[in-house]
mmCIF file of C-alpha atoms in Angstrom:
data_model
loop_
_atom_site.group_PDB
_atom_site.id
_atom_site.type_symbol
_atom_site.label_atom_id
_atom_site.label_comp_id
_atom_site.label_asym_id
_atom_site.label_seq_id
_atom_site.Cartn_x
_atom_site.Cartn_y
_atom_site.Cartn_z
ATOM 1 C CA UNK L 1064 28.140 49.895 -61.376
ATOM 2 C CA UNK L 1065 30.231 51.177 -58.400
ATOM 3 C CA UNK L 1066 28.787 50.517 -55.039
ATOM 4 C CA UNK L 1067 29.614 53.738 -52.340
ATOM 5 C CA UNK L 1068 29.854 52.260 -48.894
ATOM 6 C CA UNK L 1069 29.439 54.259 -45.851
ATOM 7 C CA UNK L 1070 32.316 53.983 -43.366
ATOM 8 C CA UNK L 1071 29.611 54.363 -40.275
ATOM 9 C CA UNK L 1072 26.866 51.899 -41.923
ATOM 10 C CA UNK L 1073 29.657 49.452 -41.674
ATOM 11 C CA UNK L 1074 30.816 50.098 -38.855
ATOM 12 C CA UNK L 1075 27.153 50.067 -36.802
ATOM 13 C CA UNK L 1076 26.528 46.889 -39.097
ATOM 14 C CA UNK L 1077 29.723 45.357 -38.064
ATOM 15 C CA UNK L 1078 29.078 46.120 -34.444
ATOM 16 C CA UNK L 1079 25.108 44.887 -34.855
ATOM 17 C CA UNK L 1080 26.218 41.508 -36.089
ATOM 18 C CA UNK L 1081 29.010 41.403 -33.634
ATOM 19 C CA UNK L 1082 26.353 41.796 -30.679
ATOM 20 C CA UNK L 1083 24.394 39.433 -31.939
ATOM 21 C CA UNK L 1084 26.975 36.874 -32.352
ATOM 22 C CA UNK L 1085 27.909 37.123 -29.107
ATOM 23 C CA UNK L 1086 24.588 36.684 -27.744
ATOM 24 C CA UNK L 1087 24.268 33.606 -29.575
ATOM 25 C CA UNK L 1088 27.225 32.436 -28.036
ATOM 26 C CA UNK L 1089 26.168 33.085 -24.327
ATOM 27 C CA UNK L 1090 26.242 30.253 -21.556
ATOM 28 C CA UNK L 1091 23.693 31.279 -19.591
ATOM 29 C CA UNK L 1092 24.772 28.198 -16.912
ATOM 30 C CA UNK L 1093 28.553 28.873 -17.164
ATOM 31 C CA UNK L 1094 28.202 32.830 -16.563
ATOM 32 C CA UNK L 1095 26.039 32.254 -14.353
ATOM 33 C CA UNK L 1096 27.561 29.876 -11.626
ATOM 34 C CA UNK L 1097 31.005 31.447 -12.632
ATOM 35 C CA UNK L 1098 29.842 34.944 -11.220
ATOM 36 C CA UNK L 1099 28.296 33.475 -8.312
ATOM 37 C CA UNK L 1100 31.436 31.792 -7.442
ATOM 38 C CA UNK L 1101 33.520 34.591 -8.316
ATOM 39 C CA UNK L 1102 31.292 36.597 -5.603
ATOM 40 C CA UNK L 1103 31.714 33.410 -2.745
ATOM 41 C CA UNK L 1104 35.522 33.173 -3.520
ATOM 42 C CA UNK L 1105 36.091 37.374 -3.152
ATOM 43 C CA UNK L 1106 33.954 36.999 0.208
ATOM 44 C CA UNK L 1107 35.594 33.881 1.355
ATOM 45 C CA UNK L 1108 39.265 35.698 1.143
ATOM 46 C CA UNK L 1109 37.790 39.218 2.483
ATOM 47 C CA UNK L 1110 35.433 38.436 5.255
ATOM 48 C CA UNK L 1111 36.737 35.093 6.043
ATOM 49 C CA UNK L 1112 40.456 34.301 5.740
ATOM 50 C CA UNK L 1113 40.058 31.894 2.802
ATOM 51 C CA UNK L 1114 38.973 29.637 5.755
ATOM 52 C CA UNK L 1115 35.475 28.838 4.221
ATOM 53 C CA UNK L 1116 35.331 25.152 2.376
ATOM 54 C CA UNK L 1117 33.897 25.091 -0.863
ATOM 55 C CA UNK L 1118 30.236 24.641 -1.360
ATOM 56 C CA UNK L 1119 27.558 23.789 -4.135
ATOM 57 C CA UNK L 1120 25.292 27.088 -4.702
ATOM 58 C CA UNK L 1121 22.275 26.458 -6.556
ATOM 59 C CA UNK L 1122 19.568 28.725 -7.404
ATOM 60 C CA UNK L 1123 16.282 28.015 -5.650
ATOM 61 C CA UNK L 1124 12.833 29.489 -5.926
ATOM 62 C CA UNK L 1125 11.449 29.523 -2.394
ATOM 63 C CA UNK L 1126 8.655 31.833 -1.193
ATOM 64 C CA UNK L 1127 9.477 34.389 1.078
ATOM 65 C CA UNK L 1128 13.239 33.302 1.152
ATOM 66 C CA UNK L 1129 16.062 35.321 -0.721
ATOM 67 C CA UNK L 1130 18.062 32.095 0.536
ATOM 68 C CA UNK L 1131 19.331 29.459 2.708
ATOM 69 C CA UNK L 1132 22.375 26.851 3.812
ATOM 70 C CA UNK L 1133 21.714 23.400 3.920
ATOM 71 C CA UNK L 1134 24.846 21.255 5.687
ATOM 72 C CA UNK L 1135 26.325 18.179 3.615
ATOM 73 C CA UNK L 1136 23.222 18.349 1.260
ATOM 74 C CA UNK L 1137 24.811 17.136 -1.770
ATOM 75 C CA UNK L 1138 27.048 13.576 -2.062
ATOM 76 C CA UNK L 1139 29.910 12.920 -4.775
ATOM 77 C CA UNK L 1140 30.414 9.090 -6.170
ATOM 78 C CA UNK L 1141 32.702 8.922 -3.837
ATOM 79 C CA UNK L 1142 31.030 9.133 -1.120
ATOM 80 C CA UNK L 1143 32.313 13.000 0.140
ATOM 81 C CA UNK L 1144 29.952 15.378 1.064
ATOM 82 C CA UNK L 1145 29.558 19.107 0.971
ATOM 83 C CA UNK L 1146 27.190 21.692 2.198
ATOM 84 C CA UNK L 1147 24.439 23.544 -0.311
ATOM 85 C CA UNK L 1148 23.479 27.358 -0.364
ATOM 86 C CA UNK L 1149 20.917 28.393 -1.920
ATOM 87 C CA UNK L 1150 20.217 31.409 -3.437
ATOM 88 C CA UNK L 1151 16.426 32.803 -4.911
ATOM 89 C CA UNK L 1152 16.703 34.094 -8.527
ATOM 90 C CA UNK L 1153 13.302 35.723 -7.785
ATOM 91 C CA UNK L 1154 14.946 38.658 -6.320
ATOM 92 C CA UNK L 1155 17.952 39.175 -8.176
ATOM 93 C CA UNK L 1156 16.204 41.901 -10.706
ATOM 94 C CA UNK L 1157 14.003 43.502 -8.240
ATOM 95 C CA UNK L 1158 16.327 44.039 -5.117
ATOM 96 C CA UNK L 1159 19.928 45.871 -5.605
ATOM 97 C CA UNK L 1160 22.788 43.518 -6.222
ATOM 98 C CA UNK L 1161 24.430 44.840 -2.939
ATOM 99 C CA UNK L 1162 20.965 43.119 -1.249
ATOM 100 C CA UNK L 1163 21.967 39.860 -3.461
ATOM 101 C CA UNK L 1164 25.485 39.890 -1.825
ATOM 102 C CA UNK L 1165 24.449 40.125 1.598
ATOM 103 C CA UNK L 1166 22.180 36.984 1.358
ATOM 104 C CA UNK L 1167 25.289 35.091 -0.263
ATOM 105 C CA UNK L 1168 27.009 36.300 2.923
ATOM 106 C CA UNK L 1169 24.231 35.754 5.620
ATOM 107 C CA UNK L 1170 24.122 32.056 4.149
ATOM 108 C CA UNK L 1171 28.270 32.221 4.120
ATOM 109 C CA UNK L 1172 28.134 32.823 7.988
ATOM 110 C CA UNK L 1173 25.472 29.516 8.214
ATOM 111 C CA UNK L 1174 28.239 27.360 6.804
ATOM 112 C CA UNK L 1175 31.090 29.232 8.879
ATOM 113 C CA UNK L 1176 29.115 28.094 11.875
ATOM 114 C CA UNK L 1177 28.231 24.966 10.678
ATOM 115 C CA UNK L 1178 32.206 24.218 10.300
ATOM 116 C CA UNK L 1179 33.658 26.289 13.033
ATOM 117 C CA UNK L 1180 31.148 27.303 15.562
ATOM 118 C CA UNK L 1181 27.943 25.616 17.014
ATOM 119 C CA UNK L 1182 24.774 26.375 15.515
ATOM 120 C CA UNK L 1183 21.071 26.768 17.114
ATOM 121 C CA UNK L 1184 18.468 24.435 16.957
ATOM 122 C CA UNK L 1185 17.108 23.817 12.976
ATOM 123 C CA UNK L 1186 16.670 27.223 11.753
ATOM 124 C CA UNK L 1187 17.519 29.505 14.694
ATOM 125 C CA UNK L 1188 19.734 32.103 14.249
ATOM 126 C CA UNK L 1189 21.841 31.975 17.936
ATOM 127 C CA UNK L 1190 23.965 34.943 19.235
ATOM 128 C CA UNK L 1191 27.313 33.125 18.083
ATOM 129 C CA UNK L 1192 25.661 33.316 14.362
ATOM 130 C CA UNK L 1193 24.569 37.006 15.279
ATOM 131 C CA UNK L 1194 27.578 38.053 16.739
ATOM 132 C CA UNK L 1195 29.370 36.640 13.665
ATOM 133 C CA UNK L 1196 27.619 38.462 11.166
ATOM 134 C CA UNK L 1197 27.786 41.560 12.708
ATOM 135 C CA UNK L 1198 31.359 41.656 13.121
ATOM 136 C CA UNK L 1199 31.278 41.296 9.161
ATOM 137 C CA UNK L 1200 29.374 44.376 8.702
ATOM 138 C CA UNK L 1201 25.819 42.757 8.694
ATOM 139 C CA UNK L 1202 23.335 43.401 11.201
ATOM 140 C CA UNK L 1203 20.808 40.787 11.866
ATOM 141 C CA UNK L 1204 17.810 42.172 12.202
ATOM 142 C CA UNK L 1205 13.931 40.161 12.321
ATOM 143 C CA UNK L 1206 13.117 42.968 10.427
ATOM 144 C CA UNK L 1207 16.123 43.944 7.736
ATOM 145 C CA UNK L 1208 15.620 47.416 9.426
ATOM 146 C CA UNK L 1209 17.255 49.014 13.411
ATOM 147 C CA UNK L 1210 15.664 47.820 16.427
ATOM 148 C CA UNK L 1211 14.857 44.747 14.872
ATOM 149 C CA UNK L 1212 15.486 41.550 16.619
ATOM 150 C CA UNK L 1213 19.353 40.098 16.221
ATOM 151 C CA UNK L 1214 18.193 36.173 17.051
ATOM 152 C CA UNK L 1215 15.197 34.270 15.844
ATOM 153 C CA UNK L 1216 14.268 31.371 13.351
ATOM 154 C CA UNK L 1217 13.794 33.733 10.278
ATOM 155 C CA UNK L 1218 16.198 36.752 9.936
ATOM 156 C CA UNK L 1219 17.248 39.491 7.902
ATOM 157 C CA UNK L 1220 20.038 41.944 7.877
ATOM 158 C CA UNK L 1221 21.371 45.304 6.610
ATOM 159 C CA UNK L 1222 24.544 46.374 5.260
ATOM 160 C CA UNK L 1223 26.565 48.772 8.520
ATOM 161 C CA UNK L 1224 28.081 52.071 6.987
ATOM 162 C CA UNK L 1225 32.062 52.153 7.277
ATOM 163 C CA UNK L 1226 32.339 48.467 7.848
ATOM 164 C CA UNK L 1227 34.050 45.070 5.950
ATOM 165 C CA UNK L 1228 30.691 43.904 4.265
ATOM 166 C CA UNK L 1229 30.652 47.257 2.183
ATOM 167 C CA UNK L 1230 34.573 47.585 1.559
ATOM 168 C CA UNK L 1231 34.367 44.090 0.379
ATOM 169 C CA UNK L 1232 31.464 44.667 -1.660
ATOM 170 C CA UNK L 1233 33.289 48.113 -2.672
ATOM 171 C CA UNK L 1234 35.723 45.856 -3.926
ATOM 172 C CA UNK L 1235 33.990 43.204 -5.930
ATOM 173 C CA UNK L 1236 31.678 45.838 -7.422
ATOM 174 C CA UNK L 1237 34.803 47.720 -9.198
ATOM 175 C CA UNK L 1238 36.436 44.893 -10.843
ATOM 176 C CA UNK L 1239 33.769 44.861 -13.238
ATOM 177 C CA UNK L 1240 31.589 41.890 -11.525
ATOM 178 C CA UNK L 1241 27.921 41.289 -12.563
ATOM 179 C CA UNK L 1242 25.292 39.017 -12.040
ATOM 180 C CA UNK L 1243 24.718 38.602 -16.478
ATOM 181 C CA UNK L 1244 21.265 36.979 -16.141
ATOM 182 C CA UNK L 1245 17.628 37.753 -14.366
ATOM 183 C CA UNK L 1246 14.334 36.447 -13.678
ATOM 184 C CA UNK L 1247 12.508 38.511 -15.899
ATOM 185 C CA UNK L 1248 8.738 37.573 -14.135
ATOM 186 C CA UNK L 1249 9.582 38.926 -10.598
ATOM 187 C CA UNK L 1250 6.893 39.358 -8.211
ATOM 188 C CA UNK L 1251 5.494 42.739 -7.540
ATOM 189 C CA UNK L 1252 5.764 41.884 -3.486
ATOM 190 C CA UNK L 1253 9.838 41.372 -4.529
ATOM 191 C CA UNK L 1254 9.791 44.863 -6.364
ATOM 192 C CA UNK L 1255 8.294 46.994 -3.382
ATOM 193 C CA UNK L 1256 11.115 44.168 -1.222
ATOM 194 C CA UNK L 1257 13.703 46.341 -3.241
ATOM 195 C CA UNK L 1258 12.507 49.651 -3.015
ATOM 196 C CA UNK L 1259 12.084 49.205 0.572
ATOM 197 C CA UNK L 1260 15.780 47.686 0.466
ATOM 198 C CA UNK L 1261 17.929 49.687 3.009
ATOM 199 C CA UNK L 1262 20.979 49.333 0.491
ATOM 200 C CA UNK L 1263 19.123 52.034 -1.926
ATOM 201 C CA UNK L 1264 19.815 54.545 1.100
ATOM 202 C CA UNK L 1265 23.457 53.502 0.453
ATOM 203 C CA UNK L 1266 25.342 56.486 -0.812
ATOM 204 C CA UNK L 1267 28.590 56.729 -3.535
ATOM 205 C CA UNK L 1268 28.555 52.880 -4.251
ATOM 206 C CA UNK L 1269 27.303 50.641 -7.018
ATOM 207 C CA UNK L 1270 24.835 48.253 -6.607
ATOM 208 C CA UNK L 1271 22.260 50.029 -4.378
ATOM 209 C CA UNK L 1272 19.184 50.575 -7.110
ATOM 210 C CA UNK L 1273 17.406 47.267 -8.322
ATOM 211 C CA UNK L 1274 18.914 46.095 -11.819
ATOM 212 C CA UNK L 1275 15.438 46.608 -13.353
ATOM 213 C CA UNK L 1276 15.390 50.011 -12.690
ATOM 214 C CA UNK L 1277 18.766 51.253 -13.447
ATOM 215 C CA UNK L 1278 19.690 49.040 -16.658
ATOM 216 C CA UNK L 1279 17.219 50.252 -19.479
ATOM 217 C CA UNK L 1280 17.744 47.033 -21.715
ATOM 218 C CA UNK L 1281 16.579 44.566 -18.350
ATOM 219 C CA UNK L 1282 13.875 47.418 -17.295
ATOM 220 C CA UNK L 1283 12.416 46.334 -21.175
ATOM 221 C CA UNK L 1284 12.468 42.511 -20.641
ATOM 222 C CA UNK L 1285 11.119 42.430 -16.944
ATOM 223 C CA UNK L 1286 7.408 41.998 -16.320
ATOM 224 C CA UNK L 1287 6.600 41.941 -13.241
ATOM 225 C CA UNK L 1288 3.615 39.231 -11.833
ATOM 226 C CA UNK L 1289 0.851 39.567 -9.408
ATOM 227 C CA UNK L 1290 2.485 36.651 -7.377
ATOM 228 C CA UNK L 1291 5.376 34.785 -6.498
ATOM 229 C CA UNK L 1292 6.474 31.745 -7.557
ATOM 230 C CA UNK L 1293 6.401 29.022 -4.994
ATOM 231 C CA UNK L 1294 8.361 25.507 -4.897
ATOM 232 C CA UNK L 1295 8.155 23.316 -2.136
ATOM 233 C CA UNK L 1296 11.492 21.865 -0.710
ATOM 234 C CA UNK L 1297 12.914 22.296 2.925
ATOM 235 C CA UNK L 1298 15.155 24.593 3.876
ATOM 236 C CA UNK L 1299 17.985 25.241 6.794
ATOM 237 C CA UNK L 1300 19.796 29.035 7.807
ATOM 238 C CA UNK L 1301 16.752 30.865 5.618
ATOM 239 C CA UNK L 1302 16.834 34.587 5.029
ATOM 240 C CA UNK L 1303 13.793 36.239 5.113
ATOM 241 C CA UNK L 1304 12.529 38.495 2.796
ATOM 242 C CA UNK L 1305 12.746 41.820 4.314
ATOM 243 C CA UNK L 1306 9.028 42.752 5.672
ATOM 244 C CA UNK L 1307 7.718 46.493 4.746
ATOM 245 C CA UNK L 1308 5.994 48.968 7.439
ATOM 246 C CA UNK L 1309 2.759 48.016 7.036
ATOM 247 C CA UNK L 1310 1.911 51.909 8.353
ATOM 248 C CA UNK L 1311 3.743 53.088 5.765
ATOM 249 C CA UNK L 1312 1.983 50.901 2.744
ATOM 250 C CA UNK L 1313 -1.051 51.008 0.524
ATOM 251 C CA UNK L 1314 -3.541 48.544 -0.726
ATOM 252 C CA UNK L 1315 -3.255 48.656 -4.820
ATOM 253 C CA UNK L 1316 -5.947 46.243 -6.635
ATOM 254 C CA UNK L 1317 -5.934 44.666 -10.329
ATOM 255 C CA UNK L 1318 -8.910 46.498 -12.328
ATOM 256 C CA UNK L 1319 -8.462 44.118 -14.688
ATOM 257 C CA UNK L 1320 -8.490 40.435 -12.888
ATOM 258 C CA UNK L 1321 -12.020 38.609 -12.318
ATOM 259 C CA UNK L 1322 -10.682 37.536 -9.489
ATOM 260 C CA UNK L 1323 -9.054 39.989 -6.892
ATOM 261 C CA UNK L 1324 -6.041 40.902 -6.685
ATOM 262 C CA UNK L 1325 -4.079 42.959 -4.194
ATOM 263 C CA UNK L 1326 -0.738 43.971 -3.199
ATOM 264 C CA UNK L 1327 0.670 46.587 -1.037
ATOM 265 C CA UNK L 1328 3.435 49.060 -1.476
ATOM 266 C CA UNK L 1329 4.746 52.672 -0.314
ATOM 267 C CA UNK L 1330 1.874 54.913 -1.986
ATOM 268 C CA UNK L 1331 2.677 56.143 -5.837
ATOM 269 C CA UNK L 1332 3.390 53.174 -7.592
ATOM 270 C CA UNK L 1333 2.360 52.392 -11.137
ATOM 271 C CA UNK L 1334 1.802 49.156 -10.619
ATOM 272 C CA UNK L 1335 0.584 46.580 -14.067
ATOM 273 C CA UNK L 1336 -0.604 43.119 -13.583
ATOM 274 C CA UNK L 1337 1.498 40.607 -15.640
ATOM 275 C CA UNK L 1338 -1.783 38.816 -16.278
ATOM 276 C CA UNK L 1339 -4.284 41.049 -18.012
ATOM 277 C CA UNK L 1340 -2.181 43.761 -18.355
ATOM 278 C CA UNK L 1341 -4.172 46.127 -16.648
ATOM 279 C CA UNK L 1342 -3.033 49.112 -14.201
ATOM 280 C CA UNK L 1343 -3.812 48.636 -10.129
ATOM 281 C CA UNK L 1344 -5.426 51.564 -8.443
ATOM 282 C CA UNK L 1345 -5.377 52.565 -4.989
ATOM 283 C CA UNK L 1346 -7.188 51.852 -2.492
ATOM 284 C CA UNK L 1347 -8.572 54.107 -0.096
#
């Protein structure tokens, strides 16, 4: 019996298995910490004059903290030291990459400071560290928005229009750079974090929508939770999560959940609780 093949079955099969394959062959660690180094090496040359030493970046889940730079954290058998920075997987699906990049940074200047300049008391953020940051396109702000504060013991910052922060990032973001892997339970306070971000006000870049909401295949895998997940450790140079107008919020609660459960965001959300599965409803 002859057996008729179709050229486009074979090819879609072909292609099918192909995709699979490579999935199978993914190393989740290796892309991972290879992109993330990638991003601290393009910085490090752009925003720095290759001046930076080399660090350890882990991934840390801490709450309230997209990340932080801890000095000589980590020792090598022999004896040499180097410094630790920290970034929060938490918020790498729900805030927009460009957001992600500007923590790496803010935690960048920490360990330029640390090396060249003099830093502030434990976690202050002095006017040398200010100054700094803003004269790499960041500016500190207590509240990731203007008119915040530029000094304090937990800051944020936001990306300045025209300046080397966002040509650097301009940069990185067209030689095909990702970050390949997210936290697929984020916390629904880190998914109102990035719509709130001021890099989705960002126009003609990449980068300035949360990956979960402009990649269809990661929008499918991520479930947001009612909560964040919290792991005790201490921390140096922290970055605060960016805090939202509370004028501008409303209260949404679980109508599912025994127990109550609230969270506040800018008003039309269609919120569901990773727990039961039910919708939120505002509150008046």
């Amino acid at each position: 019996m002859a057996v008729l093949h179709n050229p486009a079955m074979l090819s879609a099969t072909a292609s099918s298995l192909a995709s699979s394959l490579s999935s199978a062959r993914a190393v989740p660690t290796r892309e991972t910490y290879s992109e993330l180094q990638q991003a601290y090496e393009h910085f490090n040359q752009r925003l720095f004059d290759d001046a930076l030493p080399h660090c350890l970046i882990t991934l840390q889940r801490e709450k309230r903290t997209c990340g932080y730079f801890s000095a000589a954290r980590f020792a090598s058998l022999d004896g040499s030291t180097t410094d630790e920075i920290a970034l929060n997987p938490a918020y790498f699906a729900a805030v927009p990459i460009i957001e992600t990049l500007q923590t790496l940074v803010h935690e960048m200047t920490h360990l330029w400071q640390h090396h060249f300049g003099k830093p502030g008391r434990a976690r202050y953020h002095n006017e040398e560290w200010a100054d700094k940051l803003e004269s790499l396109g960041l500016m500190p702000s207590s509240t990731g928005r203007p008119g915040g504060r530029r000094t304090g013991d937990m800051m944020a910052d936001y990306a300045m229009a025209g300046g080397p922060f966002l040509a650097a990032c301009e940069q990185l973001l067209t030689t095909r750079f990702q970050l390949s892997w997210y936290d697929r339970f984020p916390a629904i306070e880190h998914v109102v974090t990035g719509q709130w971000s001021m890099a989705t006000q960002i126009q003609g870049m990449q980068g300035t929508q949360p990956p979960m909401s402009s990649v269809p295949a990661l929008a499918e895998a991520v479930r947001p939770v009612g909560t964040s997940v919290a792991v005790p450790g201490s921390t140096t140079g922290e970055t605060m999560v960016q805090p939202v107008n509370k004028s501008l919020r409303v209260k949404y609660r679980c109508g599912g959940c025994a127990a109550p459960v609230n969270v506040w965001g800018k008003p039309g959300l269609n919120l569901i609780c990773g727990d039961c599965g039910k919708g939120f409803t505002a509150q008046d």
